[in-house]
mmCIF file of C-alpha atoms in Angstrom:
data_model
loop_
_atom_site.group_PDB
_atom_site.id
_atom_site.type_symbol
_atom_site.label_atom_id
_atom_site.label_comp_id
_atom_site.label_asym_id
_atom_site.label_seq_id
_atom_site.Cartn_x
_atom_site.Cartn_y
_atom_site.Cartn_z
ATOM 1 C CA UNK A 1 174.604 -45.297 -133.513
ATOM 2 C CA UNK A 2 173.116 -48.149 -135.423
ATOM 3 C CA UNK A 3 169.409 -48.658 -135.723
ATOM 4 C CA UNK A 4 168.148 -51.874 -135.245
ATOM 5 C CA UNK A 5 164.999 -53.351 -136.474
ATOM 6 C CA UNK A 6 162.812 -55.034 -134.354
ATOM 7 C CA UNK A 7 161.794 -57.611 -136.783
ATOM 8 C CA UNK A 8 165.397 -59.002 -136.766
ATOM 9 C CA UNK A 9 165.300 -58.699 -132.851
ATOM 10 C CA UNK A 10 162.827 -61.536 -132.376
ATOM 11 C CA UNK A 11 164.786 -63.432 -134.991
ATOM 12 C CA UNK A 12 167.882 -63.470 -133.369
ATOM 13 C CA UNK A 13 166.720 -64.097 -130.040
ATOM 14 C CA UNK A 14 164.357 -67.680 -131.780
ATOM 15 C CA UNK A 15 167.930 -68.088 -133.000
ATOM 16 C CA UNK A 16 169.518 -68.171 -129.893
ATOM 17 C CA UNK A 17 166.606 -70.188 -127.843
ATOM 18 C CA UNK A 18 166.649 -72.735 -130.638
ATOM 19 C CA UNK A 19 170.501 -73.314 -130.337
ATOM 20 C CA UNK A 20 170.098 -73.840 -126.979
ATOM 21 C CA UNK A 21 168.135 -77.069 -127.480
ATOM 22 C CA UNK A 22 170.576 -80.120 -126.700
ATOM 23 C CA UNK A 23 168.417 -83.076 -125.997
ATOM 24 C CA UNK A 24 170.392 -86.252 -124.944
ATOM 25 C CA UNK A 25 169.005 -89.073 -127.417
ATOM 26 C CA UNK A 26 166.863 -91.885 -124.809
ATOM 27 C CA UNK A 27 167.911 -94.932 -124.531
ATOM 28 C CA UNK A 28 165.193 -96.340 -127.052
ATOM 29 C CA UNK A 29 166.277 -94.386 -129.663
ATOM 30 C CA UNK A 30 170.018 -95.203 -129.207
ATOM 31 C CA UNK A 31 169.039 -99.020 -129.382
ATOM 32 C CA UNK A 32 166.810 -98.397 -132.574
ATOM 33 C CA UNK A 33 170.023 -97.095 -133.901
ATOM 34 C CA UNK A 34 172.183 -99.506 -132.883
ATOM 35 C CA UNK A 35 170.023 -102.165 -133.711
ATOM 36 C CA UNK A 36 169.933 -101.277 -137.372
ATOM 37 C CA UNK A 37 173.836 -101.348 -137.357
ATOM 38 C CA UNK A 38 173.817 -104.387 -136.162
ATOM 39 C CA UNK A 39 172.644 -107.364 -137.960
ATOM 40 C CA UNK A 40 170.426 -109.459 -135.713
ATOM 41 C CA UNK A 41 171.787 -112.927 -135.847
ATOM 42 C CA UNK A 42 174.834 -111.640 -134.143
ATOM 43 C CA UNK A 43 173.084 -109.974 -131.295
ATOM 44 C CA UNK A 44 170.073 -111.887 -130.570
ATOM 45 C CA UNK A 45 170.311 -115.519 -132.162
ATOM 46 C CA UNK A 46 173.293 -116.406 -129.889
ATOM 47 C CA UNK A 47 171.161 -115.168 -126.678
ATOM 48 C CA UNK A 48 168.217 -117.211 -127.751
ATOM 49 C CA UNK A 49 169.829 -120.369 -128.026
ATOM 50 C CA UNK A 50 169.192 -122.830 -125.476
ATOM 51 C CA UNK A 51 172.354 -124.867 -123.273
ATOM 52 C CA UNK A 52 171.266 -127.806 -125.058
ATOM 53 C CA UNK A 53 171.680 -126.304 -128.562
ATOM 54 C CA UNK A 54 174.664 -124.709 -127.286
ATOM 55 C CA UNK A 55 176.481 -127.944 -125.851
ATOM 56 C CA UNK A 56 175.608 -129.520 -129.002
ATOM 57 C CA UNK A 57 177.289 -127.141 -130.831
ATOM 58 C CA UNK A 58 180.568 -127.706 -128.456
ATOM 59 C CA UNK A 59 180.855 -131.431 -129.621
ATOM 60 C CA UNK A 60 180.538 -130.744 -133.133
ATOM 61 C CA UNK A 61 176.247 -131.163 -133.701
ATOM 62 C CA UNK A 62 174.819 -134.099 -134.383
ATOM 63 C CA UNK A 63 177.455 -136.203 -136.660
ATOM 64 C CA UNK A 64 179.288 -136.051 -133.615
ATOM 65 C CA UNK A 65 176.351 -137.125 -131.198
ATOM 66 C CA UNK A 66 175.471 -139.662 -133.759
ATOM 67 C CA UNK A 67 179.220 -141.595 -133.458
ATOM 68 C CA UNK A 68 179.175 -140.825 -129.955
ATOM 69 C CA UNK A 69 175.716 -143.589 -129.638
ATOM 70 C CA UNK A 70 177.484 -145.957 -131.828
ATOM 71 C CA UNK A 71 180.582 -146.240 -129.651
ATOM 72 C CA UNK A 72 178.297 -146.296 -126.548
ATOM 73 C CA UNK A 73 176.642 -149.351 -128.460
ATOM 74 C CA UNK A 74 179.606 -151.272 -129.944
ATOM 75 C CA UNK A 75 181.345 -151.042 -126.020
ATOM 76 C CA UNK A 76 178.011 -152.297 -124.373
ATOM 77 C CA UNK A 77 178.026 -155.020 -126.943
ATOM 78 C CA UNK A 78 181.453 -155.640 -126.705
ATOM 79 C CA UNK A 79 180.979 -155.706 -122.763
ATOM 80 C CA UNK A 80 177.956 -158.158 -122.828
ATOM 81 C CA UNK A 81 179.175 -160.355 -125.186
ATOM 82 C CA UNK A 82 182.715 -160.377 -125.717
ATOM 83 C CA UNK A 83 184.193 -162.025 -129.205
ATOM 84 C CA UNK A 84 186.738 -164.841 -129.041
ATOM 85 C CA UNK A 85 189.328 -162.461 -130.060
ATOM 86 C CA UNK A 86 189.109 -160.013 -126.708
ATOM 87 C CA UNK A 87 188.325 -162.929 -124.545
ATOM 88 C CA UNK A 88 191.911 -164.232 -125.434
ATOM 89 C CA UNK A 89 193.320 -161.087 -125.593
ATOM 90 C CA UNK A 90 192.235 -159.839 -122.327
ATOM 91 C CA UNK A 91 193.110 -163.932 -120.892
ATOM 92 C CA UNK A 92 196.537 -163.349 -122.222
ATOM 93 C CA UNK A 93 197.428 -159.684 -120.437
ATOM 94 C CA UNK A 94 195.145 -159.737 -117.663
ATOM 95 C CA UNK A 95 194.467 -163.265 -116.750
ATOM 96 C CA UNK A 96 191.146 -165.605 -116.382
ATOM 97 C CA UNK A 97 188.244 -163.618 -117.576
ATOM 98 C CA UNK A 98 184.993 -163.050 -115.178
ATOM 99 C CA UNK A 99 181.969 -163.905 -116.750
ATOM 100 C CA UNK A 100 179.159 -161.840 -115.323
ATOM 101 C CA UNK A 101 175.694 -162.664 -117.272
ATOM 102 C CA UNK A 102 173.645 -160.293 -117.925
ATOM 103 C CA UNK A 103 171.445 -161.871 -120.328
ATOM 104 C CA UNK A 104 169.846 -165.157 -119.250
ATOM 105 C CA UNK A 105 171.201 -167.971 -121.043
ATOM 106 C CA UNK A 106 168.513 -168.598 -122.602
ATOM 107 C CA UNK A 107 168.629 -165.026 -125.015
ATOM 108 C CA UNK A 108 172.119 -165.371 -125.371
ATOM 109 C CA UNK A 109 172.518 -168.891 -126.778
ATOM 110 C CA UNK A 110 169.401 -169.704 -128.407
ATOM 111 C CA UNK A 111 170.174 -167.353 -130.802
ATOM 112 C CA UNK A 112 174.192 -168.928 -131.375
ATOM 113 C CA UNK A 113 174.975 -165.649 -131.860
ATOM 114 C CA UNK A 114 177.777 -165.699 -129.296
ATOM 115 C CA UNK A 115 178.972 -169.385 -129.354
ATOM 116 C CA UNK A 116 182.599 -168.467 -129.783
ATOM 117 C CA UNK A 117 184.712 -170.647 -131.966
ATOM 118 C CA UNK B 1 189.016 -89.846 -112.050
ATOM 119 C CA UNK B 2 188.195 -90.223 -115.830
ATOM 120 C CA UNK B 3 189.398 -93.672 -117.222
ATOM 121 C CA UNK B 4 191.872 -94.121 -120.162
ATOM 122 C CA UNK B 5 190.260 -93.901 -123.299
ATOM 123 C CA UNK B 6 189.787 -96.632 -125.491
ATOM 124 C CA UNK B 7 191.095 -97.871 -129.157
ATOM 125 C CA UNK B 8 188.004 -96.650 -130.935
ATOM 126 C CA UNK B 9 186.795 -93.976 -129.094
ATOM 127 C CA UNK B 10 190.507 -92.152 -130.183
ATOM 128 C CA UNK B 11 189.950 -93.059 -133.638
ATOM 129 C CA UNK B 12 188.435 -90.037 -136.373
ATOM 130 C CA UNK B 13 184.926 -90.969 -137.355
ATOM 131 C CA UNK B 14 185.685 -92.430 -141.212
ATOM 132 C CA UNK B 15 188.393 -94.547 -139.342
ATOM 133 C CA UNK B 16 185.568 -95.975 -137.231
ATOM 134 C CA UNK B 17 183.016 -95.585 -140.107
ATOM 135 C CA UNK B 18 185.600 -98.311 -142.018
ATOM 136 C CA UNK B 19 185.956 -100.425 -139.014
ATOM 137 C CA UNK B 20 182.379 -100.590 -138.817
ATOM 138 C CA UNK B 21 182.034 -101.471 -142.483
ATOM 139 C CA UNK B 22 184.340 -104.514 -141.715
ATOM 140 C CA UNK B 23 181.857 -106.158 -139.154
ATOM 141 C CA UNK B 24 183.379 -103.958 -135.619
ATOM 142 C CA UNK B 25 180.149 -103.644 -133.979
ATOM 143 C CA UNK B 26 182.047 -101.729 -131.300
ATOM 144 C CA UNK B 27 182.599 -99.147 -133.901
ATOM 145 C CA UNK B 28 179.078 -98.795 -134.533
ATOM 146 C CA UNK B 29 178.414 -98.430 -130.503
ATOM 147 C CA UNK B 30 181.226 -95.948 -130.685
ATOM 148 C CA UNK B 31 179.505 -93.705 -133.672
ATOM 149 C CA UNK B 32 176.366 -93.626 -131.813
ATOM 150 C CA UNK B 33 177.815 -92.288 -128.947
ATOM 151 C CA UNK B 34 179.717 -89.556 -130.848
ATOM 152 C CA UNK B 35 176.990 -88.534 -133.560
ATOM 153 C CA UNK B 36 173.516 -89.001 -132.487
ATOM 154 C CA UNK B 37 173.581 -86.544 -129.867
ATOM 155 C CA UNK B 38 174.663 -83.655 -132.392
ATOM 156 C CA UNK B 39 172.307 -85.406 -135.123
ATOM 157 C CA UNK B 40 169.257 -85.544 -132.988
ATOM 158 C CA UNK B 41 170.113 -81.908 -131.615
ATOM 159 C CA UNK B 42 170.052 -80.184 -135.706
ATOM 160 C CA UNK B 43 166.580 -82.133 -136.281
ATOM 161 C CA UNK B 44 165.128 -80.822 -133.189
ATOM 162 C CA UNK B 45 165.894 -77.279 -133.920
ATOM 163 C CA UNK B 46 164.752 -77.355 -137.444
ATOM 164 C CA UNK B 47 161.335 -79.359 -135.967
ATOM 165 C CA UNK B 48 160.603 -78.384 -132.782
ATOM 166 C CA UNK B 49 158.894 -81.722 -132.507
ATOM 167 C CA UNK B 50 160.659 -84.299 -130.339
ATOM 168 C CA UNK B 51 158.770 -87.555 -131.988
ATOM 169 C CA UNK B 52 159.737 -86.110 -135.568
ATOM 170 C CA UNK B 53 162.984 -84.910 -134.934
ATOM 171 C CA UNK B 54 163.665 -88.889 -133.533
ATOM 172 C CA UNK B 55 162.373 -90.107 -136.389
ATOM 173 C CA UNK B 56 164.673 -88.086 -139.057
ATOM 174 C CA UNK B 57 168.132 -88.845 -136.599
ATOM 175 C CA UNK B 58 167.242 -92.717 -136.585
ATOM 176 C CA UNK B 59 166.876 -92.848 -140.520
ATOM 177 C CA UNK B 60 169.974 -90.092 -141.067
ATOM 178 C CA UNK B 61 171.960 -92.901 -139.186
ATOM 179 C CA UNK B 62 170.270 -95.738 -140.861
ATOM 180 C CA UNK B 63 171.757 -94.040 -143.682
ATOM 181 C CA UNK B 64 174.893 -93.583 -142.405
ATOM 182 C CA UNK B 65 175.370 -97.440 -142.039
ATOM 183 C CA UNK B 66 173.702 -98.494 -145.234
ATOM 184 C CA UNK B 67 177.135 -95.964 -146.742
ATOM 185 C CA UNK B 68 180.049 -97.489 -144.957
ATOM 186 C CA UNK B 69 180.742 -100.028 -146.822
ATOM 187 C CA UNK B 70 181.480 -97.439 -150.002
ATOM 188 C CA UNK B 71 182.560 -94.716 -147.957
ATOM 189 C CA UNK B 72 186.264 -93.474 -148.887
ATOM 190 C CA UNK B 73 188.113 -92.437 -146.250
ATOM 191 C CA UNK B 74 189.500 -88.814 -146.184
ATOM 192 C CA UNK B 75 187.714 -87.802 -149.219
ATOM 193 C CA UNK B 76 184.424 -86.395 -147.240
ATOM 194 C CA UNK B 77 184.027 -85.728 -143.605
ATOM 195 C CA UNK B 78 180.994 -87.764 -141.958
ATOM 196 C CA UNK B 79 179.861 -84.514 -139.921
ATOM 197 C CA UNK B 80 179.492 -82.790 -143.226
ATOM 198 C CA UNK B 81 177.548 -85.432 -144.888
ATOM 199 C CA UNK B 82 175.576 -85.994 -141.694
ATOM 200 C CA UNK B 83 174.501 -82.097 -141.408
ATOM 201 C CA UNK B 84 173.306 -82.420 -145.032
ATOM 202 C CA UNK B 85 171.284 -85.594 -144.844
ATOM 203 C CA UNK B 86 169.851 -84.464 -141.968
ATOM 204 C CA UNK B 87 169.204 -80.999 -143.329
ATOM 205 C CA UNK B 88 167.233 -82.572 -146.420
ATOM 206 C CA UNK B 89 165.426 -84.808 -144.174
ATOM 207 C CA UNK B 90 163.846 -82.082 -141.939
ATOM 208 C CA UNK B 91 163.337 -79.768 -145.142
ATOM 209 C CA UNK B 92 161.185 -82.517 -146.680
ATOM 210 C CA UNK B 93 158.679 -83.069 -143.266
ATOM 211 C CA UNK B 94 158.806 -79.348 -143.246
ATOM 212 C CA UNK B 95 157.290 -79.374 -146.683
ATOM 213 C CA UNK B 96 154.498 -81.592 -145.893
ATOM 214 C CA UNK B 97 153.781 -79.595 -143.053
ATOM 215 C CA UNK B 98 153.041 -76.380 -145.150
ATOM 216 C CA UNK B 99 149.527 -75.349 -144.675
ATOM 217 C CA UNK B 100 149.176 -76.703 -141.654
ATOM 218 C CA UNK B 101 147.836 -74.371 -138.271
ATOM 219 C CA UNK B 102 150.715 -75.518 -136.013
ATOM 220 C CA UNK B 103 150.407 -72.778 -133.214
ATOM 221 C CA UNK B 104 147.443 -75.190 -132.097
ATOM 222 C CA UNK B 105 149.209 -78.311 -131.111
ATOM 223 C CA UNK B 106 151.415 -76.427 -128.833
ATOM 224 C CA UNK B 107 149.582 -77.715 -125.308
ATOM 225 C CA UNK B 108 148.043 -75.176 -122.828
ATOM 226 C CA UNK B 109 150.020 -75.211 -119.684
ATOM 227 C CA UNK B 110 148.739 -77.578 -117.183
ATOM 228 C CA UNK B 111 150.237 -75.625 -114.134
ATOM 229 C CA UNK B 112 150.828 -72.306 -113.590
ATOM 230 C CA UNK B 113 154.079 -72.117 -112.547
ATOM 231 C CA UNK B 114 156.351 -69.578 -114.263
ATOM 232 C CA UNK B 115 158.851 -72.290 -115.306
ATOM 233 C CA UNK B 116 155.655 -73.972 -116.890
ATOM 234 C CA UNK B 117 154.691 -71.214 -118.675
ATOM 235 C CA UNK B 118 158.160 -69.795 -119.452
ATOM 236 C CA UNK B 119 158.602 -74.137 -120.814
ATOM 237 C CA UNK B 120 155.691 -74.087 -122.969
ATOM 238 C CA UNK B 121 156.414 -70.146 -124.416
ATOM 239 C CA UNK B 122 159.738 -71.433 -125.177
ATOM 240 C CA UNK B 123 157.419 -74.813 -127.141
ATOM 241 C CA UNK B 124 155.738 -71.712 -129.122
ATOM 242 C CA UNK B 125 158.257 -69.841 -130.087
ATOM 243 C CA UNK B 126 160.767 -72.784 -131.393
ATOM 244 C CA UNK B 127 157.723 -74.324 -133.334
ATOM 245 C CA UNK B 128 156.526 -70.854 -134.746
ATOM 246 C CA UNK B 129 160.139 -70.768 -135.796
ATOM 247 C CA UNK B 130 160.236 -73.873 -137.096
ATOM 248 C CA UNK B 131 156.746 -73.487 -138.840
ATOM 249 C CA UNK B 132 158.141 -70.135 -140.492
ATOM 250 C CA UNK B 133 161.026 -72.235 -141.791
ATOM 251 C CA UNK B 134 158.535 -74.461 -143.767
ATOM 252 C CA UNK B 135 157.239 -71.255 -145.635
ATOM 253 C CA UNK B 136 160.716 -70.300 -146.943
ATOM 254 C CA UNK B 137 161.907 -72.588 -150.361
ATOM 255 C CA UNK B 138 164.048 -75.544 -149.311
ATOM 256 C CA UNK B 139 167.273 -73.880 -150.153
ATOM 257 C CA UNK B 140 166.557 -71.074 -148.089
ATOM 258 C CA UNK B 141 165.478 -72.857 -145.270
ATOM 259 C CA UNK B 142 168.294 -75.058 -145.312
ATOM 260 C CA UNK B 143 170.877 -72.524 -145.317
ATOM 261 C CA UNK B 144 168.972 -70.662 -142.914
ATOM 262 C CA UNK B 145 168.939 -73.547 -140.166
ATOM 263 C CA UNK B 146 172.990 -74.313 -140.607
ATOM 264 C CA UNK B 147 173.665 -70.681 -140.384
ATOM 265 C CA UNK B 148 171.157 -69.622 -137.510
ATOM 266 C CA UNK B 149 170.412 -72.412 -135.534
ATOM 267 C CA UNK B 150 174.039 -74.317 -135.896
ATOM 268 C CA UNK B 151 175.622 -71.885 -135.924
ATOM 269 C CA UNK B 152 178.271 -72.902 -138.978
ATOM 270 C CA UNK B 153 179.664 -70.470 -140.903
ATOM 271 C CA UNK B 154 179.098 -69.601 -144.550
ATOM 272 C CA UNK B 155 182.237 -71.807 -146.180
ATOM 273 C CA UNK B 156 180.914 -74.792 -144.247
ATOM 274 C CA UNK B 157 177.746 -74.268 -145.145
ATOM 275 C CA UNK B 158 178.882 -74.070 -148.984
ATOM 276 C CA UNK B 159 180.643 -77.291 -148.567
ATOM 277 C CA UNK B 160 177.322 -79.204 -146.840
ATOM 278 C CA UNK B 161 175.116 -77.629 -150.093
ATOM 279 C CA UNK B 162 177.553 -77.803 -152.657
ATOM 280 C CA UNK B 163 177.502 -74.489 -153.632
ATOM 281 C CA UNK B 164 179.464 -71.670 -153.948
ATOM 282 C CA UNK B 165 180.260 -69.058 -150.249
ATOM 283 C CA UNK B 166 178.115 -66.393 -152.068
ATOM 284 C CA UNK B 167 174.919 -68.519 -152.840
ATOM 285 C CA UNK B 168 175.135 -69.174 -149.203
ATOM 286 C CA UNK B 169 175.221 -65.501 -148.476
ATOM 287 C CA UNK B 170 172.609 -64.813 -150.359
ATOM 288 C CA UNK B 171 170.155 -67.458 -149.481
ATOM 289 C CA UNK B 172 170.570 -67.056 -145.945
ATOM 290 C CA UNK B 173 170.165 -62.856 -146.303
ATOM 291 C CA UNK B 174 166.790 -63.937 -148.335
ATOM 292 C CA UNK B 175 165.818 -66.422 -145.961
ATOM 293 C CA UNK B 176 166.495 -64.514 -142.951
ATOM 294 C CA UNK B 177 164.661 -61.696 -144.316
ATOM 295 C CA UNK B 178 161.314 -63.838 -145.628
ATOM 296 C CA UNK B 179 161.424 -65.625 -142.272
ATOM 297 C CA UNK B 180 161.148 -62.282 -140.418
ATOM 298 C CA UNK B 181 158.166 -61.124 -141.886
ATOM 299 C CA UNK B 182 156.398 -64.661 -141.587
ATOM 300 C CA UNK B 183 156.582 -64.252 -137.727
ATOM 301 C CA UNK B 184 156.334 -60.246 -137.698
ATOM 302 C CA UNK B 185 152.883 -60.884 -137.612
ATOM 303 C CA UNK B 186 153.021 -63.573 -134.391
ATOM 304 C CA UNK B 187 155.169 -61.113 -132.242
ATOM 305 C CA UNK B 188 152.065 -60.810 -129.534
ATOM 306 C CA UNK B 189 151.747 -64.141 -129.832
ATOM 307 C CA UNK B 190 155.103 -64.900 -129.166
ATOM 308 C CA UNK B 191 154.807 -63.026 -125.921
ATOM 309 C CA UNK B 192 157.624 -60.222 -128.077
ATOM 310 C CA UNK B 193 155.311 -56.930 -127.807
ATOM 311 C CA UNK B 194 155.995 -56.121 -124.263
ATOM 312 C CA UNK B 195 159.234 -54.746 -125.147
#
């Protein structure tokens, strides 16, 4: 029969406690981890950004808003004070125009800015 | 009923180590899930100190991801290098804790239930363990630990320290031996001399 020594007893049986340990990592520590693997601009930036910022984005940033005022503008203008050329145009395909003022006459011909012909 | 598994959680680890490396955050996700349980587990054992043994699995996976981009698949397995960061991280808190009375910090029980007690024996006994580890020299402890507490066997543990199946032997005989006389002396303690 074998001897066995006492000393190595206790060892074993630390051993076999330790290798029972399994801890399940918490969910903090999994984030930590994942975190570092991630760089933050992909995970966070996108979630920070406003709808504004966002929509902007969608219609190509501000280039895009800035033609987008000076069409507004140039149609407004074109609307209020039609050149010579649209006036016939728009006589020719759609009939007699409708003049609707929306400037008082006074703005809109003291300057002679829209005196057609 | 268990749902189909996915893309990445059928591929081997480098596969999803290389992924990762080429911007699949999924991958990463993936990794987590599969290593950090196993990485956390081999720290606690060798620490017996939950807020320490945290701190060595986050940075052996920091490490992990600072690799992939150089990491060449099917010329190392990522288990093996993992057991051996993590190995050499826990070796070097368990040097700076040399010296130190650790039986101490283990708390008194605050109830006197036996599964209390039996909890906070089982505290003592893994961190007088893991205390007795810190006396042996690095090599020894480290081929202690991957023998003893994981369990691996001496070829695997050659291939994790680079050396050859007989240092292994005999650093783990060595160790085992050095570590056995370190806590000969705590057996009362230990709640071991009633038998």
């Amino acid at each position: 029969m074998m001897m066995t020594d006492p000393k190595n007893d206790m060892l074993d049986d630390l051993f076999a406690e330790a290798r029972k340990i399994a801890p399940e990592p918490s969910e903090a520590l999994v984030a930590r981890v994942i975190a570092e693997a991630i760089p933050p601009q992909t995970v966070s930036a996108a979630g920070r950004r406003g709808l504004a910022t966002r929509l902007l984005e969608m219609i190509g940033g501000w280039p895009a808003v800035g033609g987008l005022v000076a069409a507004t503008l140039a149609g407004l203008w074109i609307g209020v004070a039609p050149p010579a050329s649209v006036e016939d145009f728009t006589a020719t395909w759609f009939g007699d125009p409708v003049a609707v003022g929306l400037l008082s006459d006074d703005i809109a011909f003291d300057t002679g800015l829209f005196a057609d012909g | 009923m268990k749902s189909a598994p996915t893309v990445s959680q059928q591929m081997p680890d480098d596969a999803l180590l290389v992924a990762f490396a080429n911007g699949d955050t999924v991958a990463a996700q993936e990794l987590t899930a599969r290593l950090l349980p196993r990485v956390l587990a081999q720290a606690t054992r060798m620490l017996a100190n939950q807020t320490e043994a945290e701190d060595v699995a986050q940075e052996a996976m920091i490490r992990l991801w600072k690799i992939a981009p150089d990491w060449r698949q099917g010329e190392a397995q990522i288990s093996t290098w993992l057991y051996r960061v993590v190995a050499n991280l826990c070796t070097d808190r368990l040097r700076k804790r040399r010296g130190g009375v650790s039986l101490d910090q283990i708390a008194e029980p605050t109830d006197d239930t036996p599964g209390a007690v039996a909890q906070i024996q089982t505290q003592t006994r893994l961190k007088a363990l893991s205390d007795a580890l810190a006396q042996l020299p690095v090599r020894q402890a480290e081929a202690v630990a991957l023998r003893h507490l994981e369990g691996l066997s001496n070829p695997e543990i050659a291939q994790i320290m680079d050396i050859s199946v007989r240092s292994v032997e005999s650093l783990t005989a060595r160790g085992k031996r050095a570590l056995a006389d370190i806590l000969a002396g705590q057996k009362a303690e230990l709640g071991y001399d009633d038998d």
